[in-house]
JSON list of C-alpha atoms in Angstrom, two decimals:
[
{"chain": "A", "resi": 1, "resn": "PRO", "atom": "CA", "xyz": [-114.52, 82.11, 158.83]},
{"chain": "A", "resi": 2, "resn": "SER", "atom": "CA", "xyz": [-114.19, 80.95, 162.98]},
{"chain": "A", "resi": 3, "resn": "SER", "atom": "CA", "xyz": [-112.59, 77.68, 163.74]},
{"chain": "A", "resi": 4, "resn": "ALA", "atom": "CA", "xyz": [-115.08, 75.81, 164.64]},
{"chain": "A", "resi": 5, "resn": "ALA", "atom": "CA", "xyz": [-117.52, 76.69, 161.35]},
{"chain": "A", "resi": 6, "resn": "GLY", "atom": "CA", "xyz": [-114.12, 75.74, 159.39]},
{"chain": "A", "resi": 7, "resn": "LEU", "atom": "CA", "xyz": [-114.26, 71.70, 161.83]},
{"chain": "A", "resi": 8, "resn": "LYS", "atom": "CA", "xyz": [-117.57, 71.96, 160.74]},
{"chain": "A", "resi": 9, "resn": "ASN", "atom": "CA", "xyz": [-117.28, 71.78, 157.35]},
{"chain": "A", "resi": 10, "resn": "SER", "atom": "CA", "xyz": [-114.42, 69.80, 157.46]},
{"chain": "A", "resi": 11, "resn": "PHE", "atom": "CA", "xyz": [-116.29, 67.02, 158.86]},
{"chain": "A", "resi": 12, "resn": "SER", "atom": "CA", "xyz": [-119.22, 68.06, 157.66]},
{"chain": "A", "resi": 13, "resn": "PHE", "atom": "CA", "xyz": [-119.22, 64.57, 155.03]},
{"chain": "A", "resi": 14, "resn": "LEU", "atom": "CA", "xyz": [-120.98, 62.66, 158.46]},
{"chain": "A", "resi": 15, "resn": "GLY", "atom": "CA", "xyz": [-124.26, 64.28, 157.85]},
{"chain": "A", "resi": 16, "resn": "ALA", "atom": "CA", "xyz": [-126.71, 66.64, 158.90]},
{"chain": "A", "resi": 17, "resn": "GLY", "atom": "CA", "xyz": [-125.95, 67.03, 163.03]},
{"chain": "A", "resi": 18, "resn": "GLY", "atom": "CA", "xyz": [-121.98, 65.23, 162.01]},
{"chain": "A", "resi": 19, "resn": "GLY", "atom": "CA", "xyz": [-120.58, 69.25, 162.01]},
{"chain": "A", "resi": 20, "resn": "LEU", "atom": "CA", "xyz": [-121.01, 68.73, 165.61]},
{"chain": "A", "resi": 21, "resn": "VAL", "atom": "CA", "xyz": [-119.83, 65.50, 166.06]},
{"chain": "A", "resi": 22, "resn": "GLY", "atom": "CA", "xyz": [-116.50, 66.26, 164.66]},
{"chain": "A", "resi": 23, "resn": "LEU", "atom": "CA", "xyz": [-116.28, 69.40, 166.46]},
{"chain": "A", "resi": 24, "resn": "ILE", "atom": "CA", "xyz": [-116.66, 66.79, 169.38]},
{"chain": "A", "resi": 25, "resn": "GLY", "atom": "CA", "xyz": [-113.88, 64.00, 167.72]},
{"chain": "A", "resi": 26, "resn": "GLY", "atom": "CA", "xyz": [-111.91, 66.63, 167.60]},
{"chain": "A", "resi": 27, "resn": "ALA", "atom": "CA", "xyz": [-112.20, 67.46, 170.68]},
{"chain": "A", "resi": 28, "resn": "GLY", "atom": "CA", "xyz": [-111.72, 64.38, 172.27]},
{"chain": "A", "resi": 29, "resn": "LEU", "atom": "CA", "xyz": [-109.04, 64.14, 170.14]},
{"chain": "A", "resi": 30, "resn": "THR", "atom": "CA", "xyz": [-107.04, 66.83, 171.08]},
{"chain": "A", "resi": 31, "resn": "ALA", "atom": "CA", "xyz": [-107.78, 66.36, 175.10]},
{"chain": "A", "resi": 32, "resn": "THR", "atom": "CA", "xyz": [-106.13, 63.00, 174.35]},
{"chain": "A", "resi": 33, "resn": "VAL", "atom": "CA", "xyz": [-102.63, 64.26, 172.37]},
{"chain": "A", "resi": 34, "resn": "LYS", "atom": "CA", "xyz": [-102.26, 66.31, 175.35]},
{"chain": "A", "resi": 35, "resn": "THR", "atom": "CA", "xyz": [-102.84, 63.57, 178.25]},
{"chain": "A", "resi": 36, "resn": "ALA", "atom": "CA", "xyz": [-99.76, 60.96, 175.89]},
{"chain": "A", "resi": 37, "resn": "ILE", "atom": "CA", "xyz": [-98.17, 64.18, 176.41]},
{"chain": "A", "resi": 38, "resn": "ASP", "atom": "CA", "xyz": [-98.37, 64.82, 179.53]},
{"chain": "A", "resi": 39, "resn": "GLY", "atom": "CA", "xyz": [-97.45, 61.37, 180.44]},
{"chain": "A", "resi": 40, "resn": "LEU", "atom": "CA", "xyz": [-94.17, 61.61, 178.62]},
{"chain": "A", "resi": 41, "resn": "ASP", "atom": "CA", "xyz": [-93.50, 65.09, 180.11]},
{"chain": "A", "resi": 42, "resn": "ALA", "atom": "CA", "xyz": [-94.87, 62.77, 183.62]},
{"chain": "A", "resi": 43, "resn": "LEU", "atom": "CA", "xyz": [-92.37, 59.89, 182.93]},
{"chain": "A", "resi": 44, "resn": "ASN", "atom": "CA", "xyz": [-89.62, 62.61, 181.13]},
{"chain": "A", "resi": 45, "resn": "ASP", "atom": "CA", "xyz": [-89.10, 64.05, 185.15]},
{"chain": "A", "resi": 46, "resn": "SER", "atom": "CA", "xyz": [-89.35, 60.88, 186.88]},
{"chain": "A", "resi": 47, "resn": "ALA", "atom": "CA", "xyz": [-86.24, 59.55, 184.99]},
{"chain": "A", "resi": 48, "resn": "GLU", "atom": "CA", "xyz": [-84.26, 62.53, 185.34]},
{"chain": "A", "resi": 49, "resn": "ARG", "atom": "CA", "xyz": [-85.27, 62.88, 189.61]},
{"chain": "A", "resi": 50, "resn": "LEU", "atom": "CA", "xyz": [-84.27, 59.38, 189.79]},
{"chain": "A", "resi": 51, "resn": "GLY", "atom": "CA", "xyz": [-81.16, 59.69, 187.75]},
{"chain": "A", "resi": 52, "resn": "ILE", "atom": "CA", "xyz": [-82.28, 56.91, 185.05]},
{"chain": "A", "resi": 53, "resn": "THR", "atom": "CA", "xyz": [-83.75, 56.91, 181.47]},
{"chain": "A", "resi": 54, "resn": "ALA", "atom": "CA", "xyz": [-87.15, 57.12, 179.96]},
{"chain": "A", "resi": 55, "resn": "GLU", "atom": "CA", "xyz": [-86.56, 54.15, 178.56]},
{"chain": "A", "resi": 56, "resn": "ASP", "atom": "CA", "xyz": [-84.89, 51.84, 181.40]},
{"chain": "A", "resi": 57, "resn": "LEU", "atom": "CA", "xyz": [-87.98, 53.41, 183.23]},
{"chain": "A", "resi": 58, "resn": "SER", "atom": "CA", "xyz": [-90.43, 52.69, 181.11]},
{"chain": "A", "resi": 59, "resn": "ALA", "atom": "CA", "xyz": [-90.00, 49.00, 181.48]},
{"chain": "A", "resi": 60, "resn": "LEU", "atom": "CA", "xyz": [-89.96, 49.23, 184.45]},
{"chain": "A", "resi": 61, "resn": "ASN", "atom": "CA", "xyz": [-93.33, 50.90, 184.95]},
{"chain": "A", "resi": 62, "resn": "PHE", "atom": "CA", "xyz": [-94.45, 48.13, 182.03]},
{"chain": "A", "resi": 63, "resn": "ALA", "atom": "CA", "xyz": [-93.42, 45.60, 183.54]},
{"chain": "A", "resi": 64, "resn": "GLY", "atom": "CA", "xyz": [-95.22, 46.92, 187.12]},
{"chain": "A", "resi": 65, "resn": "LYS", "atom": "CA", "xyz": [-97.85, 47.23, 185.22]},
{"chain": "A", "resi": 66, "resn": "LEU", "atom": "CA", "xyz": [-97.60, 43.66, 184.74]},
{"chain": "A", "resi": 67, "resn": "ASN", "atom": "CA", "xyz": [-98.10, 42.35, 188.50]},
{"chain": "A", "resi": 68, "resn": "GLY", "atom": "CA", "xyz": [-100.57, 45.71, 190.10]},
{"chain": "A", "resi": 69, "resn": "VAL", "atom": "CA", "xyz": [-97.97, 47.47, 190.76]},
{"chain": "A", "resi": 70, "resn": "GLY", "atom": "CA", "xyz": [-98.43, 51.74, 189.40]},
{"chain": "A", "resi": 71, "resn": "ALA", "atom": "CA", "xyz": [-95.88, 53.84, 187.44]},
{"chain": "A", "resi": 72, "resn": "ASP", "atom": "CA", "xyz": [-95.98, 56.37, 190.93]},
{"chain": "A", "resi": 73, "resn": "GLU", "atom": "CA", "xyz": [-95.83, 53.54, 193.30]},
{"chain": "A", "resi": 74, "resn": "MET", "atom": "CA", "xyz": [-92.55, 52.33, 190.76]},
{"chain": "A", "resi": 75, "resn": "ALA", "atom": "CA", "xyz": [-90.97, 55.60, 190.73]},
{"chain": "A", "resi": 76, "resn": "GLU", "atom": "CA", "xyz": [-91.44, 56.24, 194.84]},
{"chain": "A", "resi": 77, "resn": "SER", "atom": "CA", "xyz": [-90.19, 52.50, 195.28]},
{"chain": "A", "resi": 78, "resn": "LEU", "atom": "CA", "xyz": [-86.70, 53.31, 193.55]},
{"chain": "A", "resi": 79, "resn": "LYS", "atom": "CA", "xyz": [-86.68, 56.36, 195.16]},
{"chain": "A", "resi": 80, "resn": "LYS", "atom": "CA", "xyz": [-86.45, 54.56, 198.01]},
{"chain": "A", "resi": 81, "resn": "LEU", "atom": "CA", "xyz": [-83.86, 52.90, 196.65]},
{"chain": "A", "resi": 82, "resn": "SER", "atom": "CA", "xyz": [-81.82, 55.25, 195.56]},
{"chain": "A", "resi": 83, "resn": "VAL", "atom": "CA", "xyz": [-81.80, 56.54, 199.20]},
{"chain": "A", "resi": 84, "resn": "LYS", "atom": "CA", "xyz": [-80.77, 53.68, 200.65]},
{"chain": "A", "resi": 85, "resn": "MET", "atom": "CA", "xyz": [-78.17, 52.84, 197.88]},
{"chain": "A", "resi": 86, "resn": "LYS", "atom": "CA", "xyz": [-76.91, 55.83, 198.52]},
{"chain": "A", "resi": 87, "resn": "ASP", "atom": "CA", "xyz": [-76.80, 55.27, 202.56]},
{"chain": "A", "resi": 88, "resn": "ASP", "atom": "CA", "xyz": [-74.84, 52.34, 201.75]},
{"chain": "A", "resi": 89, "resn": "GLY", "atom": "CA", "xyz": [-72.19, 53.34, 204.05]},
{"chain": "A", "resi": 90, "resn": "GLY", "atom": "CA", "xyz": [-74.94, 53.38, 207.05]},
{"chain": "A", "resi": 91, "resn": "LYS", "atom": "CA", "xyz": [-75.43, 50.26, 209.16]},
{"chain": "A", "resi": 92, "resn": "GLU", "atom": "CA", "xyz": [-79.44, 49.34, 207.66]},
{"chain": "A", "resi": 93, "resn": "ALA", "atom": "CA", "xyz": [-78.80, 49.81, 204.23]},
{"chain": "A", "resi": 94, "resn": "GLY", "atom": "CA", "xyz": [-75.29, 48.28, 204.18]},
{"chain": "A", "resi": 95, "resn": "ALA", "atom": "CA", "xyz": [-76.62, 45.00, 206.20]},
{"chain": "A", "resi": 96, "resn": "LEU", "atom": "CA", "xyz": [-79.29, 44.80, 203.78]},
{"chain": "A", "resi": 97, "resn": "PHE", "atom": "CA", "xyz": [-77.47, 45.07, 199.97]},
{"chain": "A", "resi": 98, "resn": "ASP", "atom": "CA", "xyz": [-74.43, 42.40, 202.24]},
{"chain": "A", "resi": 99, "resn": "ALA", "atom": "CA", "xyz": [-77.95, 39.96, 203.18]},
{"chain": "A", "resi": 100, "resn": "LEU", "atom": "CA", "xyz": [-78.92, 40.53, 199.16]},
{"chain": "A", "resi": 101, "resn": "GLY", "atom": "CA", "xyz": [-75.36, 39.72, 198.26]},
{"chain": "A", "resi": 102, "resn": "ILE", "atom": "CA", "xyz": [-75.35, 43.20, 195.97]},
{"chain": "A", "resi": 103, "resn": "LYS", "atom": "CA", "xyz": [-72.27, 46.12, 196.27]},
{"chain": "A", "resi": 104, "resn": "VAL", "atom": "CA", "xyz": [-74.03, 49.48, 194.67]},
{"chain": "A", "resi": 105, "resn": "THR", "atom": "CA", "xyz": [-70.90, 50.73, 193.37]},
{"chain": "A", "resi": 106, "resn": "ASP", "atom": "CA", "xyz": [-69.40, 49.47, 190.34]},
{"chain": "A", "resi": 107, "resn": "SER", "atom": "CA", "xyz": [-65.46, 49.09, 190.51]},
{"chain": "A", "resi": 108, "resn": "SER", "atom": "CA", "xyz": [-64.20, 52.85, 190.18]},
{"chain": "A", "resi": 109, "resn": "GLY", "atom": "CA", "xyz": [-66.31, 53.52, 193.14]},
{"chain": "A", "resi": 110, "resn": "ARG", "atom": "CA", "xyz": [-69.39, 55.86, 191.89]},
{"chain": "A", "resi": 111, "resn": "LEU", "atom": "CA", "xyz": [-73.07, 54.45, 193.22]},
{"chain": "A", "resi": 112, "resn": "LYS", "atom": "CA", "xyz": [-74.86, 52.15, 189.97]},
{"chain": "A", "resi": 113, "resn": "SER", "atom": "CA", "xyz": [-77.48, 52.96, 188.64]},
{"chain": "A", "resi": 114, "resn": "ALA", "atom": "CA", "xyz": [-81.87, 52.68, 190.31]},
{"chain": "A", "resi": 115, "resn": "ASP", "atom": "CA", "xyz": [-82.22, 50.14, 187.78]},
{"chain": "A", "resi": 116, "resn": "ALA", "atom": "CA", "xyz": [-79.12, 48.62, 187.76]},
{"chain": "A", "resi": 117, "resn": "VAL", "atom": "CA", "xyz": [-79.24, 47.64, 191.02]},
{"chain": "A", "resi": 118, "resn": "PHE", "atom": "CA", "xyz": [-83.11, 46.39, 190.81]},
{"chain": "A", "resi": 119, "resn": "ALA", "atom": "CA", "xyz": [-82.11, 43.95, 188.41]},
{"chain": "A", "resi": 120, "resn": "GLU", "atom": "CA", "xyz": [-79.83, 42.74, 190.17]},
{"chain": "A", "resi": 121, "resn": "ILE", "atom": "CA", "xyz": [-82.40, 42.67, 194.12]},
{"chain": "A", "resi": 122, "resn": "ALA", "atom": "CA", "xyz": [-84.69, 40.70, 190.86]},
{"chain": "A", "resi": 123, "resn": "GLU", "atom": "CA", "xyz": [-82.15, 38.00, 190.84]},
{"chain": "A", "resi": 124, "resn": "ALA", "atom": "CA", "xyz": [-81.19, 37.80, 193.97]},
{"chain": "A", "resi": 125, "resn": "PHE", "atom": "CA", "xyz": [-85.06, 38.00, 195.57]},
{"chain": "A", "resi": 126, "resn": "ALA", "atom": "CA", "xyz": [-85.48, 34.88, 192.32]},
{"chain": "A", "resi": 127, "resn": "GLY", "atom": "CA", "xyz": [-83.46, 32.83, 194.47]},
{"chain": "A", "resi": 128, "resn": "MET", "atom": "CA", "xyz": [-84.97, 33.06, 197.37]},
{"chain": "A", "resi": 129, "resn": "GLU", "atom": "CA", "xyz": [-87.59, 31.05, 199.28]},
{"chain": "A", "resi": 130, "resn": "ASP", "atom": "CA", "xyz": [-91.07, 32.68, 199.49]},
{"chain": "A", "resi": 131, "resn": "GLY", "atom": "CA", "xyz": [-92.85, 33.85, 202.38]},
{"chain": "A", "resi": 132, "resn": "ALA", "atom": "CA", "xyz": [-92.98, 36.18, 205.30]},
{"chain": "A", "resi": 133, "resn": "GLY", "atom": "CA", "xyz": [-89.67, 37.64, 205.01]},
{"chain": "A", "resi": 134, "resn": "LYS", "atom": "CA", "xyz": [-89.06, 37.78, 201.11]},
{"chain": "A", "resi": 135, "resn": "THR", "atom": "CA", "xyz": [-92.18, 40.51, 202.03]},
{"chain": "A", "resi": 136, "resn": "ALA", "atom": "CA", "xyz": [-90.37, 42.16, 204.98]},
{"chain": "A", "resi": 137, "resn": "LEU", "atom": "CA", "xyz": [-87.37, 42.35, 202.93]},
{"chain": "A", "resi": 138, "resn": "ALA", "atom": "CA", "xyz": [-88.99, 43.92, 199.59]},
{"chain": "A", "resi": 139, "resn": "VAL", "atom": "CA", "xyz": [-90.64, 46.57, 202.36]},
{"chain": "A", "resi": 140, "resn": "GLU", "atom": "CA", "xyz": [-88.16, 47.13, 203.73]},
{"chain": "A", "resi": 141, "resn": "THR", "atom": "CA", "xyz": [-85.94, 47.93, 200.55]},
{"chain": "A", "resi": 142, "resn": "PHE", "atom": "CA", "xyz": [-88.72, 50.03, 198.40]},
{"chain": "A", "resi": 143, "resn": "GLY", "atom": "CA", "xyz": [-91.39, 51.01, 200.65]},
{"chain": "A", "resi": 144, "resn": "ARG", "atom": "CA", "xyz": [-95.00, 50.45, 201.32]},
{"chain": "A", "resi": 145, "resn": "ALA", "atom": "CA", "xyz": [-95.18, 49.35, 197.83]},
{"chain": "A", "resi": 146, "resn": "GLY", "atom": "CA", "xyz": [-92.62, 46.72, 198.39]},
{"chain": "A", "resi": 147, "resn": "ALA", "atom": "CA", "xyz": [-95.00, 43.80, 198.73]},
{"chain": "A", "resi": 148, "resn": "LYS", "atom": "CA", "xyz": [-96.77, 44.61, 195.59]},
{"chain": "A", "resi": 149, "resn": "LEU", "atom": "CA", "xyz": [-92.86, 43.97, 193.82]},
{"chain": "A", "resi": 150, "resn": "VAL", "atom": "CA", "xyz": [-92.93, 40.67, 194.29]},
{"chain": "A", "resi": 151, "resn": "PRO", "atom": "CA", "xyz": [-93.52, 39.24, 191.27]},
{"chain": "A", "resi": 152, "resn": "VAL", "atom": "CA", "xyz": [-91.65, 41.63, 189.26]},
{"chain": "A", "resi": 153, "resn": "LEU", "atom": "CA", "xyz": [-88.96, 41.19, 191.51]},
{"chain": "A", "resi": 154, "resn": "ASN", "atom": "CA", "xyz": [-89.34, 37.06, 191.70]},
{"chain": "A", "resi": 155, "resn": "SER", "atom": "CA", "xyz": [-88.63, 36.97, 187.64]},
{"chain": "A", "resi": 156, "resn": "GLY", "atom": "CA", "xyz": [-85.18, 37.81, 188.76]},
{"chain": "A", "resi": 157, "resn": "ALA", "atom": "CA", "xyz": [-82.87, 39.86, 185.93]},
{"chain": "A", "resi": 158, "resn": "ASP", "atom": "CA", "xyz": [-83.51, 37.77, 182.99]},
{"chain": "A", "resi": 159, "resn": "GLY", "atom": "CA", "xyz": [-87.69, 38.16, 183.84]},
{"chain": "A", "resi": 160, "resn": "LEU", "atom": "CA", "xyz": [-87.26, 41.88, 183.57]},
{"chain": "A", "resi": 161, "resn": "LYS", "atom": "CA", "xyz": [-85.62, 41.15, 180.17]},
{"chain": "A", "resi": 162, "resn": "LYS", "atom": "CA", "xyz": [-88.53, 39.45, 178.58]},
{"chain": "A", "resi": 163, "resn": "MET", "atom": "CA", "xyz": [-90.98, 42.00, 180.31]},
{"chain": "A", "resi": 164, "resn": "ARG", "atom": "CA", "xyz": [-88.68, 45.16, 178.89]},
{"chain": "A", "resi": 165, "resn": "GLU", "atom": "CA", "xyz": [-88.62, 42.95, 174.91]},
{"chain": "A", "resi": 166, "resn": "GLU", "atom": "CA", "xyz": [-92.27, 42.18, 175.34]},
{"chain": "A", "resi": 167, "resn": "GLY", "atom": "CA", "xyz": [-93.03, 46.33, 175.98]},
{"chain": "A", "resi": 168, "resn": "ALA", "atom": "CA", "xyz": [-90.51, 47.20, 173.32]},
{"chain": "A", "resi": 169, "resn": "GLN", "atom": "CA", "xyz": [-92.86, 44.95, 171.38]},
{"chain": "A", "resi": 170, "resn": "LEU", "atom": "CA", "xyz": [-95.78, 46.41, 172.17]},
{"chain": "A", "resi": 171, "resn": "GLY", "atom": "CA", "xyz": [-94.83, 49.77, 172.14]},
{"chain": "A", "resi": 172, "resn": "ALA", "atom": "CA", "xyz": [-95.14, 50.52, 175.57]},
{"chain": "A", "resi": 173, "resn": "ILE", "atom": "CA", "xyz": [-90.92, 51.56, 176.32]},
{"chain": "A", "resi": 174, "resn": "ILE", "atom": "CA", "xyz": [-90.54, 55.44, 175.32]},
{"chain": "A", "resi": 175, "resn": "ASP", "atom": "CA", "xyz": [-87.90, 56.70, 174.04]},
{"chain": "A", "resi": 176, "resn": "GLY", "atom": "CA", "xyz": [-85.65, 59.56, 175.42]},
{"chain": "A", "resi": 177, "resn": "LYS", "atom": "CA", "xyz": [-86.01, 62.19, 172.92]},
{"chain": "A", "resi": 178, "resn": "LEU", "atom": "CA", "xyz": [-90.09, 61.34, 172.48]},
{"chain": "A", "resi": 179, "resn": "ALA", "atom": "CA", "xyz": [-90.56, 62.45, 176.37]},
{"chain": "A", "resi": 180, "resn": "LYS", "atom": "CA", "xyz": [-87.84, 65.13, 176.46]},
{"chain": "A", "resi": 181, "resn": "GLN", "atom": "CA", "xyz": [-90.06, 66.41, 173.70]},
{"chain": "A", "resi": 182, "resn": "ALA", "atom": "CA", "xyz": [-92.29, 66.33, 175.16]},
{"chain": "A", "resi": 183, "resn": "ALA", "atom": "CA", "xyz": [-91.82, 68.23, 178.54]},
{"chain": "A", "resi": 184, "resn": "GLU", "atom": "CA", "xyz": [-90.09, 70.95, 176.46]},
{"chain": "A", "resi": 185, "resn": "PHE", "atom": "CA", "xyz": [-92.92, 71.33, 174.47]},
{"chain": "A", "resi": 186, "resn": "ASN", "atom": "CA", "xyz": [-95.53, 71.53, 177.69]},
{"chain": "A", "resi": 187, "resn": "ARG", "atom": "CA", "xyz": [-92.82, 74.56, 178.89]},
{"chain": "A", "resi": 188, "resn": "SER", "atom": "CA", "xyz": [-93.15, 76.14, 176.04]}
]
């Protein structure tokens, strides 16, 4: 028998027309699973491009989502931050991080991860007075989405940690293994 017939028989317990309802429901489930896999694959790709873990990126995405910042905006903001971090020796970027009291390199001179510097920036923002200067600094640091990130940054490092814990309780923090498996599945 065909797959469609098999599915129809599998859902025949739904009564007259139930086979068709089951088939449509099965197709919907397949589409939902595929969408989830594609989302995990995209998270994996973004994390690799940004040089951070899928767990850390999903935690920042969760914090952003709570404050109206989409995953694409968060990734773009972290990309802009990474570029600024790499250019820390440059006049503009150096002044920016100096103004925030942040070192973008560790004690051995290696560049810190963007998510670690993001948390340090959040800590600096939490202690700053709200206003146009703060917003301008966020835009200078993170690009266009910087203004939308101000509420996330205002929470400080402790607030980011609490949002991460909340995300973990809700299942919003994605395991890196799972994201890699989704990427491998899509490439097979």
